[in-house]
Short mmCIF file of N, CA and C in Angstrom, two decimals:
data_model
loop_
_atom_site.label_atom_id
_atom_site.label_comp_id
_atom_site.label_asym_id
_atom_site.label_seq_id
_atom_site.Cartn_x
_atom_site.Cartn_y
_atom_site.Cartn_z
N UNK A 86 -129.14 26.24 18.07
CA UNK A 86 -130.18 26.84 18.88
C UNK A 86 -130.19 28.34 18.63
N UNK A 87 -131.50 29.23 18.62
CA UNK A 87 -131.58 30.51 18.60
C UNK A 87 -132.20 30.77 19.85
N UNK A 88 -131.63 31.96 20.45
CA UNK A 88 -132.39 32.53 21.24
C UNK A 88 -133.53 33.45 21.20
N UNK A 89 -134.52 33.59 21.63
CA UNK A 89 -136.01 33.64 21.45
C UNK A 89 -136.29 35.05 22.53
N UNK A 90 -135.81 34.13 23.73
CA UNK A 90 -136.30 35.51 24.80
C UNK A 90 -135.29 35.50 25.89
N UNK A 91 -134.92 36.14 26.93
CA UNK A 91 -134.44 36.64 28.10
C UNK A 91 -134.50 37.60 28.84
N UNK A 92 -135.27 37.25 30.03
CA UNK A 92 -136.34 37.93 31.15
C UNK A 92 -135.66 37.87 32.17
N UNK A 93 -135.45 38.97 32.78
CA UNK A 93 -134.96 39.01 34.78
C UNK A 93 -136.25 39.24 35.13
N UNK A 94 -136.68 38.38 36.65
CA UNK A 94 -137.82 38.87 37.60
C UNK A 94 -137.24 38.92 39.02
N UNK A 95 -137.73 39.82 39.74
CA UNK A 95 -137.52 40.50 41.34
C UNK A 95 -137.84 38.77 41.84
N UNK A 96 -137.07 38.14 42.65
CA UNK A 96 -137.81 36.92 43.57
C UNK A 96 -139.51 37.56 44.49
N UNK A 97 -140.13 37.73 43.77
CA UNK A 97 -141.11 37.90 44.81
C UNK A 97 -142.16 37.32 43.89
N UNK A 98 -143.85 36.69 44.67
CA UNK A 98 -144.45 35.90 44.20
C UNK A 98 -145.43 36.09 42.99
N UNK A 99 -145.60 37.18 42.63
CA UNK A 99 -146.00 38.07 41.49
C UNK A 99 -145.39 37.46 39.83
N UNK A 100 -143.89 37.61 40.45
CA UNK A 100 -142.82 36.95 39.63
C UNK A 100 -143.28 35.48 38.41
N UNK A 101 -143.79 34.78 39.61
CA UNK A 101 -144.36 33.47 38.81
C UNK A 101 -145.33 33.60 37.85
N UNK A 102 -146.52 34.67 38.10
CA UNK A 102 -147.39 34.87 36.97
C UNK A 102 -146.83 35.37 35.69
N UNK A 103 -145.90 36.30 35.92
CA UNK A 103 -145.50 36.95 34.95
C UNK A 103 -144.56 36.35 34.11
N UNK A 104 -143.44 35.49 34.77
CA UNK A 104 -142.61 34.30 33.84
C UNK A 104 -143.56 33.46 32.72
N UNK A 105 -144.47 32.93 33.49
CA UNK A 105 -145.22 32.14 32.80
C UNK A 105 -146.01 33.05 31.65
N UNK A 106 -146.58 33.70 32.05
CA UNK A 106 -147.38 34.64 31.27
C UNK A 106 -146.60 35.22 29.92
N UNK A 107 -145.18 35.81 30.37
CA UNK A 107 -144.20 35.87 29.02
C UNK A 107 -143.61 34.67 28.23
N UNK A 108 -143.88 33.71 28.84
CA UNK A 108 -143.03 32.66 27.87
C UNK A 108 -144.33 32.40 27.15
N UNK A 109 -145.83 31.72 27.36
CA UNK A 109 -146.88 31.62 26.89
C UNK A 109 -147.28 32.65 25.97
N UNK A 110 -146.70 34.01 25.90
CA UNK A 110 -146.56 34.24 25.35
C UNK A 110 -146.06 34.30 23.88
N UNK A 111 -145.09 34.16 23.77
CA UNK A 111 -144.12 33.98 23.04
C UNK A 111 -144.25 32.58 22.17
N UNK A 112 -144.71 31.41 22.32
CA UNK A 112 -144.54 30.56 21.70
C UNK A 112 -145.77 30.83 20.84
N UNK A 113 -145.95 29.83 19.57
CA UNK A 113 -147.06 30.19 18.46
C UNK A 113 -148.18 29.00 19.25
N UNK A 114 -148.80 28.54 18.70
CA UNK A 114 -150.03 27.77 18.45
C UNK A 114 -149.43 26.60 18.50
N UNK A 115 -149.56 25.96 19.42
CA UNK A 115 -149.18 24.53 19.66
C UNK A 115 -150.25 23.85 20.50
N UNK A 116 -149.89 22.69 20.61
CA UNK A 116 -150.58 21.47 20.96
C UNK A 116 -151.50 22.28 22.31
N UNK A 117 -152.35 22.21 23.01
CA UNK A 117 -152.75 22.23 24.30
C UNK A 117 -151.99 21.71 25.20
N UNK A 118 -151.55 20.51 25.48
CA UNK A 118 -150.84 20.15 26.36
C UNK A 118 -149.41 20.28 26.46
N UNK A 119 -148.81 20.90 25.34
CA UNK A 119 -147.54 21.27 25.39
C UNK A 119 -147.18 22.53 25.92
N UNK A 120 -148.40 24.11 25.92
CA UNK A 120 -148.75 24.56 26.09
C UNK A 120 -148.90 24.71 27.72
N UNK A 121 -149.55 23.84 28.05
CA UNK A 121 -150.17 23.26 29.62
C UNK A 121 -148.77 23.22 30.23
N UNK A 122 -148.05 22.27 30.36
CA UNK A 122 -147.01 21.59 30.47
C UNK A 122 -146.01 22.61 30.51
N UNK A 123 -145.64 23.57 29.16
CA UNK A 123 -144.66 24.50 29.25
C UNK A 123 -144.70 25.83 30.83
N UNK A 124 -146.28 25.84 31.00
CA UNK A 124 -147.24 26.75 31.82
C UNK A 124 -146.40 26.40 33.19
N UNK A 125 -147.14 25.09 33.57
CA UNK A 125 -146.75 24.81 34.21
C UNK A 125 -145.13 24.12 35.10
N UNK A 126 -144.34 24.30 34.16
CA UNK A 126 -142.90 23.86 34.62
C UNK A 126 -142.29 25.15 34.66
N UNK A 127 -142.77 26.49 34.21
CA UNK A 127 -142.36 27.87 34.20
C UNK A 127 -142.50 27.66 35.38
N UNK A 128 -143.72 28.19 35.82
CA UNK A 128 -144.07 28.27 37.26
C UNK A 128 -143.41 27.59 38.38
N UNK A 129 -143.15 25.75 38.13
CA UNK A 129 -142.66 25.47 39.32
C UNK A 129 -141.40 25.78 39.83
N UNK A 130 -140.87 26.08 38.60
CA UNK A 130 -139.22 26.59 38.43
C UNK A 130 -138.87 27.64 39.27
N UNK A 131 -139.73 29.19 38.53
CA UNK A 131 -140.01 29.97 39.09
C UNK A 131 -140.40 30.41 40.69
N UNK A 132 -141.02 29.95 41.11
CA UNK A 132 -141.35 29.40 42.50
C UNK A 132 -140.48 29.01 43.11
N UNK A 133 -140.03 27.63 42.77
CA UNK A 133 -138.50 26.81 43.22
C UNK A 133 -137.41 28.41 44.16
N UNK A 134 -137.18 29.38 42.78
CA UNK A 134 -136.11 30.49 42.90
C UNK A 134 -136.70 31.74 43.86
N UNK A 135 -138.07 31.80 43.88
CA UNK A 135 -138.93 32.73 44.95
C UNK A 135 -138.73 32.63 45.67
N UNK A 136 -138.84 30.76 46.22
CA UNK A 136 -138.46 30.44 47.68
C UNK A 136 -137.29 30.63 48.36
N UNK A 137 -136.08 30.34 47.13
CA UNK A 137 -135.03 30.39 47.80
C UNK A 137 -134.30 31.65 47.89
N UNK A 138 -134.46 32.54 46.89
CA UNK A 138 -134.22 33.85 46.99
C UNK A 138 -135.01 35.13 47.97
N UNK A 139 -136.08 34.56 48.48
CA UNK A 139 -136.81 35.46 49.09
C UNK A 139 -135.56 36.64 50.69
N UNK A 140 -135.85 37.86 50.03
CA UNK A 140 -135.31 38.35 50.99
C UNK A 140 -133.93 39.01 50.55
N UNK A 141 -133.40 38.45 49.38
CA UNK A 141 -131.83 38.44 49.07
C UNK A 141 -132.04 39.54 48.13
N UNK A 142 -131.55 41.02 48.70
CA UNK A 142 -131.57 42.51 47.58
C UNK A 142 -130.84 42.27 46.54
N UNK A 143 -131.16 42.56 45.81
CA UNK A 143 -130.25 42.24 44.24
C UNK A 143 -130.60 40.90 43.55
N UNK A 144 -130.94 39.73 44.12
CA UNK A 144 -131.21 38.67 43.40
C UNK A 144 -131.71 38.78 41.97
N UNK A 145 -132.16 38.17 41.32
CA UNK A 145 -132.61 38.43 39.98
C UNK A 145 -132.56 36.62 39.62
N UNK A 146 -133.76 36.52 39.32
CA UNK A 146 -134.27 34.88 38.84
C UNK A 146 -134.27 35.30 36.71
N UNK A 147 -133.48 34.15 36.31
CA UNK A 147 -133.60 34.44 35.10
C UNK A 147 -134.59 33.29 34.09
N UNK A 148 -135.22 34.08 33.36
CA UNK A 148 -135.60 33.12 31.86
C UNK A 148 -134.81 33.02 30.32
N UNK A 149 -134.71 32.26 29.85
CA UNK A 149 -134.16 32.23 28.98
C UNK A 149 -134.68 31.21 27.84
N UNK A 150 -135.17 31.48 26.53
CA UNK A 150 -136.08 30.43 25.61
C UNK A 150 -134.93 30.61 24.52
N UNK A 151 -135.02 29.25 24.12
CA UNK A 151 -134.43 29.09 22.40
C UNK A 151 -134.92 28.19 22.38
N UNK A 152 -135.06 28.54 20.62
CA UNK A 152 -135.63 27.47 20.05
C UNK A 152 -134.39 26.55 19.19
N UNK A 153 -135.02 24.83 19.64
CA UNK A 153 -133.77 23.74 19.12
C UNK A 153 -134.85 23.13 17.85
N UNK A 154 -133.35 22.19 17.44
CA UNK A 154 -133.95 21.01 16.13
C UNK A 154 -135.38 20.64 16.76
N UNK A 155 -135.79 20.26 18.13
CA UNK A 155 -136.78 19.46 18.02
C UNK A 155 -138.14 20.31 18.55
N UNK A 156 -137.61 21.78 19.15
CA UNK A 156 -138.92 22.19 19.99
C UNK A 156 -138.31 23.55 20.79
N UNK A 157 -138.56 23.67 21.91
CA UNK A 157 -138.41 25.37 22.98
C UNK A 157 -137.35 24.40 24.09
N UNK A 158 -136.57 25.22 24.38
CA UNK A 158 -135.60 24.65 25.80
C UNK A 158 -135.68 25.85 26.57
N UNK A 159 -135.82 25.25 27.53
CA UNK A 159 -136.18 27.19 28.67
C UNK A 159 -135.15 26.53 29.72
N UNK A 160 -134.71 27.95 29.92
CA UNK A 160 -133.54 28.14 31.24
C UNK A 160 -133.81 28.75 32.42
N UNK A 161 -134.14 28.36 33.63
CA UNK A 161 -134.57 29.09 34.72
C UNK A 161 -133.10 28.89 35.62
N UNK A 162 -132.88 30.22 35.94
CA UNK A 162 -131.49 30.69 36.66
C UNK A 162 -131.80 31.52 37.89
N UNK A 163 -131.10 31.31 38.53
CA UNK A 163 -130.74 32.27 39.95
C UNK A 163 -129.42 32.10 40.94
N UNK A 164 -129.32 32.99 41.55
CA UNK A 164 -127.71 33.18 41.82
C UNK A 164 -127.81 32.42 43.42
N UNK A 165 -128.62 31.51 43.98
CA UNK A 165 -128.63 30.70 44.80
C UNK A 165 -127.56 29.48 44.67
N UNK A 166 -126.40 29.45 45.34
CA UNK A 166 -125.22 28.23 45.15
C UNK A 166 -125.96 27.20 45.85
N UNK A 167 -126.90 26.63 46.68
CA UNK A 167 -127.57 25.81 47.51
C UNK A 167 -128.61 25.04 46.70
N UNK A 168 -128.26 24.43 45.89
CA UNK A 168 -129.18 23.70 44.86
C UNK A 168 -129.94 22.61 45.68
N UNK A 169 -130.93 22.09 45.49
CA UNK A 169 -131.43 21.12 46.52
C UNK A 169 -131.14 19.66 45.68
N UNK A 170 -130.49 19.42 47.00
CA UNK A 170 -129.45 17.70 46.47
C UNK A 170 -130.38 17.13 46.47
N UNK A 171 -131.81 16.88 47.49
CA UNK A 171 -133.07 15.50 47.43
C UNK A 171 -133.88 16.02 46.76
N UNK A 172 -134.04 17.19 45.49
CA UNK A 172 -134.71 18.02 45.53
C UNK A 172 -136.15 16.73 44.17
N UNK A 173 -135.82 15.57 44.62
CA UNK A 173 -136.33 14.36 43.87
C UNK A 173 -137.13 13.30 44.43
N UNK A 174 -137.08 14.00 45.90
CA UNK A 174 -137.93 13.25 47.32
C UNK A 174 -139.14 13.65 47.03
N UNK A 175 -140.35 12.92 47.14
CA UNK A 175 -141.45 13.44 46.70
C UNK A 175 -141.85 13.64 48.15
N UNK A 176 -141.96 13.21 48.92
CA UNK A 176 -142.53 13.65 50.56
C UNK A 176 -142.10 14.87 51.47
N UNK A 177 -141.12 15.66 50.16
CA UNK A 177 -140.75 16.91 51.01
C UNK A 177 -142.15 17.56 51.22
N UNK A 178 -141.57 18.91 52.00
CA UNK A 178 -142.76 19.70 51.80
C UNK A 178 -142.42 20.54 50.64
N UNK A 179 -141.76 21.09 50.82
CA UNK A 179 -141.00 22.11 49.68
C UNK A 179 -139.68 21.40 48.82
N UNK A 180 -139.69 21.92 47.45
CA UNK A 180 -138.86 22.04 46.63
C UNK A 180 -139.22 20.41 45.89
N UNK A 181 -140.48 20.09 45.23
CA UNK A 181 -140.51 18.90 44.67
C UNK A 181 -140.47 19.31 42.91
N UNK A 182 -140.24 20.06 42.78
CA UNK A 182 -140.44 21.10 41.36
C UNK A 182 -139.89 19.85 40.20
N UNK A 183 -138.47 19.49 40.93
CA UNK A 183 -137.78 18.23 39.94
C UNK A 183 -138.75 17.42 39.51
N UNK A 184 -139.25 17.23 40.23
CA UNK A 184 -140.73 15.56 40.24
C UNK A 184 -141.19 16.05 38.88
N UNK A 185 -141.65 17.44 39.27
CA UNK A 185 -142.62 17.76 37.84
C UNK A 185 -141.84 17.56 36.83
N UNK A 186 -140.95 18.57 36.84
CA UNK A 186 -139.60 18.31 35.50
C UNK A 186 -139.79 17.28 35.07
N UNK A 187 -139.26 16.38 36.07
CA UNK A 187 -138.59 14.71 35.52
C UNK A 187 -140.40 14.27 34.63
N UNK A 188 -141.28 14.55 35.06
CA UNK A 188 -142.29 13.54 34.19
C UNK A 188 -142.99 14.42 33.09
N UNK A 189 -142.82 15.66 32.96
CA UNK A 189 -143.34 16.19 31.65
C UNK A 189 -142.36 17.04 30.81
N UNK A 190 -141.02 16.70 31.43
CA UNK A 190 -140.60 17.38 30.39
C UNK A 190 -139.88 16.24 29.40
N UNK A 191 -139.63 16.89 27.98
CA UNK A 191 -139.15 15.72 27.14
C UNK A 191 -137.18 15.49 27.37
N UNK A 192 -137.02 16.49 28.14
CA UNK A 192 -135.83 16.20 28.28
C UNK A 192 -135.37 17.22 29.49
N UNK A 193 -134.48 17.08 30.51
CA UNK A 193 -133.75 18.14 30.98
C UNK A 193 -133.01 18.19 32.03
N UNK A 194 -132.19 18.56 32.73
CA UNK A 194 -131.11 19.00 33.13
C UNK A 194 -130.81 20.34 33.85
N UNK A 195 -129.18 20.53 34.26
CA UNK A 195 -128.73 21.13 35.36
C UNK A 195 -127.59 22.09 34.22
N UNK A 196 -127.12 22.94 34.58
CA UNK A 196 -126.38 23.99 34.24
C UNK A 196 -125.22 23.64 34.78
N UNK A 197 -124.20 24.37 34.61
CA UNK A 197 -122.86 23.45 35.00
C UNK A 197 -122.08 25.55 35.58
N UNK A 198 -122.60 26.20 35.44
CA UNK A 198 -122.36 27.50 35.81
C UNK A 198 -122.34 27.86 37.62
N UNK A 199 -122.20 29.08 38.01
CA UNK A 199 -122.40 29.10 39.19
C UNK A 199 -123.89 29.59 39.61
N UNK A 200 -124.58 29.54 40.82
CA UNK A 200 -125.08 29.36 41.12
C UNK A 200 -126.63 28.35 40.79
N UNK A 201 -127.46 28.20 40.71
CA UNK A 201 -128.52 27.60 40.52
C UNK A 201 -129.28 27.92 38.86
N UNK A 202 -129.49 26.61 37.38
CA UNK A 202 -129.98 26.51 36.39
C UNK A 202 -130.17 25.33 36.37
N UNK A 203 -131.56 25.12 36.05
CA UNK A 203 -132.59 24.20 35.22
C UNK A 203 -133.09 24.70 34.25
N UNK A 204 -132.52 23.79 33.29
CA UNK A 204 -133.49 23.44 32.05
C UNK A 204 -134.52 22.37 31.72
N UNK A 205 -135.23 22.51 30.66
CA UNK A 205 -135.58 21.94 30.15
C UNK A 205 -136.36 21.83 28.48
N UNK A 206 -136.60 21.04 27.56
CA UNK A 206 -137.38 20.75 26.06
C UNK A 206 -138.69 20.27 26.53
N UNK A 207 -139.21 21.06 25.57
CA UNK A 207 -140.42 20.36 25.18
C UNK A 207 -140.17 20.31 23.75
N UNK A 208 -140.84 18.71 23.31
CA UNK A 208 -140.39 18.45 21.53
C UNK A 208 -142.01 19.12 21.32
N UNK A 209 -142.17 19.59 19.64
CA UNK A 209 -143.09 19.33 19.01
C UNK A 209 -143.42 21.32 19.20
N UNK A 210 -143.15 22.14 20.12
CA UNK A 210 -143.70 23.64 20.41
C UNK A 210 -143.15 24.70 19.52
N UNK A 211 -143.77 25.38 18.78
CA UNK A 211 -143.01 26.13 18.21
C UNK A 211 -142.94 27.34 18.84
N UNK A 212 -142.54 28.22 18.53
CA UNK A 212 -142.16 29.37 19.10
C UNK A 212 -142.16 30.49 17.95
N UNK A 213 -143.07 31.88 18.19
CA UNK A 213 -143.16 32.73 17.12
C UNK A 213 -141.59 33.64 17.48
N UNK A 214 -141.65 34.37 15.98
CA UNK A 214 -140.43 35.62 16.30
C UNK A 214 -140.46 36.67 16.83
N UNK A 215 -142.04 37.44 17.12
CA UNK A 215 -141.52 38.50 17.51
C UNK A 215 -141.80 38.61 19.27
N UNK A 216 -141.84 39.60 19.93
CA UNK A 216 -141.57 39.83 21.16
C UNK A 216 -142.96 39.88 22.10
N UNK A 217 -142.90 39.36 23.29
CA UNK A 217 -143.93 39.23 23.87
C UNK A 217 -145.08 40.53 23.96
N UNK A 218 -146.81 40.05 24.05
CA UNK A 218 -147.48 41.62 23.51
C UNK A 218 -146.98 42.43 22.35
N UNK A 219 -146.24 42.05 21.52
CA UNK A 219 -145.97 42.65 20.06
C UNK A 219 -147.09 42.09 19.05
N UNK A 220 -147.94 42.70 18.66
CA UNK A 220 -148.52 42.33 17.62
C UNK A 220 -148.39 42.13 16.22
N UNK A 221 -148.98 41.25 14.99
CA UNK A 221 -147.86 41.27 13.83
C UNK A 221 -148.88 41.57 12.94
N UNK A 222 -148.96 42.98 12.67
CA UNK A 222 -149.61 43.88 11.38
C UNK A 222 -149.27 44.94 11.61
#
C-alpha cells in the first residue's frame, strides 16, 4: 500500500464537506458510482466523529488514503475510546454510519489502535499523485 493523503479536521460540521471534498479530490476519473459511494462513506464517517467529538478542545478527526492491489482504502480516525458497540442497529437514531459501510463498501473494518478507526476499499478507484487543488501543467 502507498499512502496518498493525510488530513486532520476541527470536529465541527463544516468538517464533513471538506473531508469529502479533499478525498474527491484526489482520486482520478473513475466509475460514477465509485465516486458516489467513496462521497458518501467520507461523510458518514466523518459525521459519525463530529458527533462524538463535538465540544472536546484538541480533538482532531483524521483521514488517511492509500492506494492497494485492488483500489483506495480510507481511514477515518478520532481519539473517541467509546466506539458504538450496536453501532449496526438500523432503528437507532444516531450512529447508523456502519449500515452504510457494511453495504457499499467492498471491504472494511475496525483499527485495532486506541481510540476510534474505520476503514474501508473501494475495488476498481484509482487515485491520482499529486495533491489536492494541485494542478498538473
Amino acid at each position: 500500500m502507498s499512502k496518498l493523503l493525510t488530513r486532520r479536521f476541527a470536529p465541527e460540521p463544516y468538517s464533513v464537506q471538506a473531508a469529502r471534498r479533499v478525498c474527491l479530490e484526489l482520486i482520478g476519473r473513475i466509475e460514477p458510482s465509485v465516486r458516489d459511494r467513496m462521497g458518501l462513506l467520507v461523510s458518514e464517517l466523518v459525521s459519525d466523529s463530529v458527533r462524538r467529538l463535538s465540544g472536546r478542545a484538541g480533538a482532531l478527526i483524521g483521514i488517511d488514503i492509500q492506494r492497494t492491489d485492488r483500489g483506495i482504502r480510507v481511514r477515518v480516525t478520532d481519539p473517541d475510546d467509546r466506539p458504538e458497540p450496536d453501532g449496526l442497529r438500523p432503528l437507532r437514531r444516531h450512529g447508523r454510519s456502519l449500515i452504510v459501510v457494511s453495504a457499499l463498501a467492498d471491504d472494511w473494518g475496525f483499527g485495532e489502535g486506541p481510540g476510534t478507526e474505520v476503514w474501508f476499499e473501494l475495488c476498481g478507484a484509482e487515485a491520482g499523485d499529486q495533491e489536492p487543488g494541485m494542478s498538473s501543467g
